[in-house]
Amino acid sequence: MYGKLVMTASAVVFVAACSVDPRDYETTPVVVETAAGPVTCQLYTKERVIWDRAIARPNNMDVKTADNICLQEGQREKSGATTAAAAPAEEPAL
């Protein structure tokens, strides 16, 4: 019984020491130029591109599109590409 308590307490301390707060992994924001205008992306470590998101976007661009542009930029940086990927233009609404 005592052993289980020690194991549980150890696990709690170990998990508490691990940071899962994205703010701990933020890098300097980057600006991606698109046909609709600049998108400012908050990128995280190259291993955590799933957190990458837009923190500023043109008024005529929806959040999902801007976030997708930032995810693509994170993937581009993760792959080690040296030139910025051309960001897709927004598709016209039907």
XYZ file of N, CA and C in Angstrom:
282
model
N 0.824 -1.191 0.000
C 0.000 0.000 0.000
C 0.872 1.260 0.000
N 1.876 1.274 0.863
C 2.780 2.420 0.956
C 3.531 2.616 -0.358
N 3.891 1.520 -1.010
C 4.614 1.586 -2.285
C 3.780 2.253 -3.370
N 2.498 1.949 -3.412
C 1.613 2.568 -4.407
C 1.499 4.073 -4.176
N 1.437 4.467 -2.919
C 1.343 5.882 -2.583
C 2.602 6.626 -3.031
N 3.756 6.024 -2.787
C 5.020 6.636 -3.195
C 5.093 6.725 -4.714
N 4.690 5.664 -5.400
C 4.709 5.655 -6.874
C 3.774 6.731 -7.426
N 2.590 6.851 -6.856
C 1.630 7.855 -7.313
C 2.166 9.261 -7.069
N 2.725 9.495 -5.905
C 3.288 10.811 -5.595
C 4.445 11.135 -6.529
N 5.275 10.153 -6.818
C 6.401 10.362 -7.738
C 5.901 10.713 -9.131
N 4.866 10.036 -9.581
C 4.307 10.306 -10.908
C 3.739 11.719 -10.977
N 3.063 12.148 -9.932
C 2.489 13.497 -9.901
C 3.597 14.544 -9.960
N 4.657 14.349 -9.208
C 5.778 15.292 -9.214
C 6.434 15.318 -10.585
N 6.613 14.158 -11.194
C 7.241 14.079 -12.516
C 6.409 14.820 -13.557
N 5.112 14.592 -13.579
C 4.234 15.238 -14.552
C 4.167 16.741 -14.291
N 4.148 17.140 -13.039
C 4.090 18.563 -12.707
C 5.347 19.293 -13.175
N 6.456 18.587 -13.242
C 7.711 19.203 -13.683
C 7.749 19.396 -15.193
N 6.906 18.685 -15.916
C 6.856 18.802 -17.372
C 5.930 19.957 -17.747
N 6.387 20.796 -18.621
C 5.571 21.932 -19.045
C 4.794 21.577 -20.303
N 3.499 21.762 -20.266
C 2.673 21.575 -21.452
C 2.005 22.892 -21.843
N 2.550 23.980 -21.347
C 2.036 25.301 -21.671
C 2.724 25.794 -22.941
N 1.980 25.996 -24.025
C 2.597 26.443 -25.279
C 3.446 27.702 -25.136
N 3.110 28.581 -24.202
C 3.889 29.816 -24.030
C 5.354 29.534 -23.710
N 5.621 28.375 -23.109
C 7.003 28.017 -22.783
C 7.819 27.655 -24.022
N 7.166 27.466 -25.155
C 7.842 27.032 -26.376
C 7.772 28.069 -27.496
N 7.231 29.244 -27.221
C 7.079 30.270 -28.256
C 8.424 30.736 -28.799
N 8.438 30.989 -30.104
C 9.594 31.607 -30.746
C 9.181 33.022 -31.143
N 10.096 33.772 -31.696
C 9.768 35.115 -32.171
C 8.743 35.002 -33.298
N 7.641 35.758 -33.246
C 6.644 35.688 -34.319
C 7.259 36.008 -35.682
N 6.714 35.376 -36.716
C 7.170 35.617 -38.085
C 6.000 36.125 -38.912
N 6.308 36.872 -39.955
C 5.277 37.403 -40.848
C 5.375 36.670 -42.177
N 4.246 36.134 -42.624
C 4.161 35.458 -43.918
C 3.336 36.351 -44.834
N 3.913 36.725 -45.957
C 3.197 37.554 -46.932
C 2.278 36.666 -47.768
N 1.013 37.057 -47.876
C 0.045 36.330 -48.698
C -0.584 37.309 -49.683
N -1.334 36.777 -50.635
C -2.023 37.629 -51.605
C -3.035 38.545 -50.909
N -3.584 38.086 -49.777
C -4.569 38.880 -49.041
C -3.916 39.877 -48.087
N -2.624 39.738 -47.848
C -1.910 40.613 -46.923
C -1.076 39.805 -45.952
N -0.353 40.476 -45.067
C 0.544 39.770 -44.147
C -0.208 39.024 -43.043
N 0.311 37.834 -42.716
C -0.200 37.034 -41.608
C 0.949 36.892 -40.617
N 0.719 37.287 -39.377
C 1.739 37.141 -38.340
C 1.494 35.823 -37.627
N 2.522 34.989 -37.603
C 2.402 33.642 -37.042
C 3.191 33.505 -35.750
N 2.565 32.893 -34.762
C 3.279 32.499 -33.555
C 3.667 31.049 -33.755
N 4.951 30.828 -33.953
C 5.461 29.475 -34.130
C 6.065 29.006 -32.817
N 6.131 27.707 -32.667
C 6.672 27.106 -31.456
C 7.895 26.290 -31.850
N 8.324 25.383 -31.030
C 9.504 24.597 -31.390
C 9.228 23.820 -32.669
N 10.262 23.448 -33.364
C 10.092 22.725 -34.624
C 9.418 21.369 -34.415
N 9.473 20.841 -33.210
C 8.824 19.562 -32.912
C 7.339 19.726 -32.595
N 6.880 20.948 -32.399
C 5.494 21.188 -31.977
C 4.757 22.080 -32.962
N 4.814 21.761 -34.221
C 4.171 22.621 -35.219
C 2.652 22.608 -35.115
N 2.090 21.630 -34.460
C 0.630 21.562 -34.334
C 0.085 22.748 -33.530
N 0.916 23.389 -32.719
C 0.482 24.546 -31.943
C 0.566 25.835 -32.746
N 1.267 25.852 -33.865
C 1.474 27.078 -34.638
C 0.128 27.700 -35.017
N 0.043 29.035 -34.876
C -1.233 29.713 -35.137
C -0.984 31.162 -35.534
N -2.010 31.749 -36.115
C -1.941 33.159 -36.504
C -2.283 34.028 -35.300
N -1.506 35.095 -35.128
C -1.819 36.053 -34.062
C -2.266 37.389 -34.645
N -2.116 37.542 -35.966
C -2.639 38.719 -36.676
C -2.857 38.307 -38.122
N -3.920 38.837 -38.727
C -4.275 38.468 -40.099
C -5.001 39.628 -40.749
N -5.073 39.627 -42.087
C -5.852 40.666 -42.769
C -7.334 40.542 -42.391
N -8.034 41.643 -42.385
C -9.461 41.632 -42.028
C -10.299 40.759 -42.948
N -9.860 40.607 -44.201
C -10.645 39.821 -45.159
C -10.278 38.339 -45.145
N -9.518 37.887 -44.162
C -9.113 36.482 -44.072
C -9.692 35.878 -42.796
N -10.270 34.671 -42.912
C -10.823 34.033 -41.723
C -9.708 33.394 -40.893
N -10.014 33.113 -39.640
C -9.037 32.577 -38.694
C -8.482 31.237 -39.170
N -9.354 30.367 -39.663
C -8.912 29.034 -40.090
C -7.880 29.133 -41.216
N -8.122 29.998 -42.181
C -7.181 30.173 -43.291
C -5.845 30.684 -42.769
N -5.890 31.685 -41.900
C -4.655 32.247 -41.341
C -3.898 31.199 -40.529
N -4.614 30.429 -39.720
C -3.961 29.377 -38.936
C -3.327 28.324 -39.840
N -4.005 27.977 -40.932
C -3.442 26.997 -41.866
C -2.159 27.518 -42.511
N -2.127 28.799 -42.816
C -0.908 29.404 -43.374
C 0.232 29.265 -42.364
N -0.071 29.494 -41.093
C 0.961 29.385 -40.058
C 1.402 27.938 -39.847
N 0.472 27.007 -39.930
C 0.853 25.596 -39.832
C 1.783 25.215 -40.977
N 1.482 25.707 -42.178
C 2.350 25.439 -43.330
C 3.726 26.061 -43.131
N 3.769 27.254 -42.563
C 5.060 27.906 -42.301
C 5.852 27.117 -41.262
N 5.185 26.629 -40.240
C 5.857 25.802 -39.235
C 6.415 24.530 -39.848
N 5.632 23.897 -40.728
C 6.107 22.689 -41.421
C 7.303 23.014 -42.301
N 7.241 24.163 -42.978
C 8.340 24.570 -43.850
C 9.622 24.728 -43.028
N 9.509 25.398 -41.891
C 10.684 25.586 -41.038
C 11.157 24.265 -40.442
N 10.214 23.393 -40.101
C 10.573 22.086 -39.542
C 11.378 21.271 -40.549
N 11.009 21.375 -41.819
C 11.695 20.596 -42.855
C 13.052 21.190 -43.211
N 13.341 22.382 -42.695
C 14.634 22.998 -42.940
C 14.709 23.806 -44.212
N 13.574 24.112 -44.823
C 13.563 24.924 -46.040
C 14.116 26.307 -45.723
N 14.845 26.867 -46.670
C 15.476 28.165 -46.426
C 14.725 29.323 -47.054
N 13.821 29.042 -47.978
C 13.039 30.120 -48.585
C 11.592 29.970 -48.166
N 10.934 31.083 -47.985
C 9.539 31.061 -47.549
C 8.661 30.423 -48.609
N 7.759 29.595 -48.145
C 6.802 28.970 -49.054
C 5.797 30.021 -49.493
N 5.359 29.922 -50.731
C 4.334 30.847 -51.217
C 3.029 30.498 -50.528
N 2.466 31.442 -49.836
C 1.207 31.210 -49.143
C 0.077 31.234 -50.155
N -0.853 30.294 -50.041
C -1.957 30.249 -50.996
C -2.879 31.446 -50.843
N -3.408 31.897 -51.946
C -4.396 32.977 -51.912
C -5.698 32.406 -51.379
N -6.473 33.247 -50.777
C -7.758 32.816 -50.261
C -8.680 32.448 -51.412
N -9.421 31.350 -51.246
C -10.372 30.961 -52.278
C -11.582 31.875 -52.204
N -12.114 32.279 -53.348
C -13.285 33.160 -53.320
C -14.501 32.441 -52.751
N -15.303 33.169 -52.012
C -16.529 32.600 -51.455
C -17.550 32.440 -52.570
N -18.273 31.346 -52.513
C -19.308 31.094 -53.531
C -20.646 31.563 -53.056
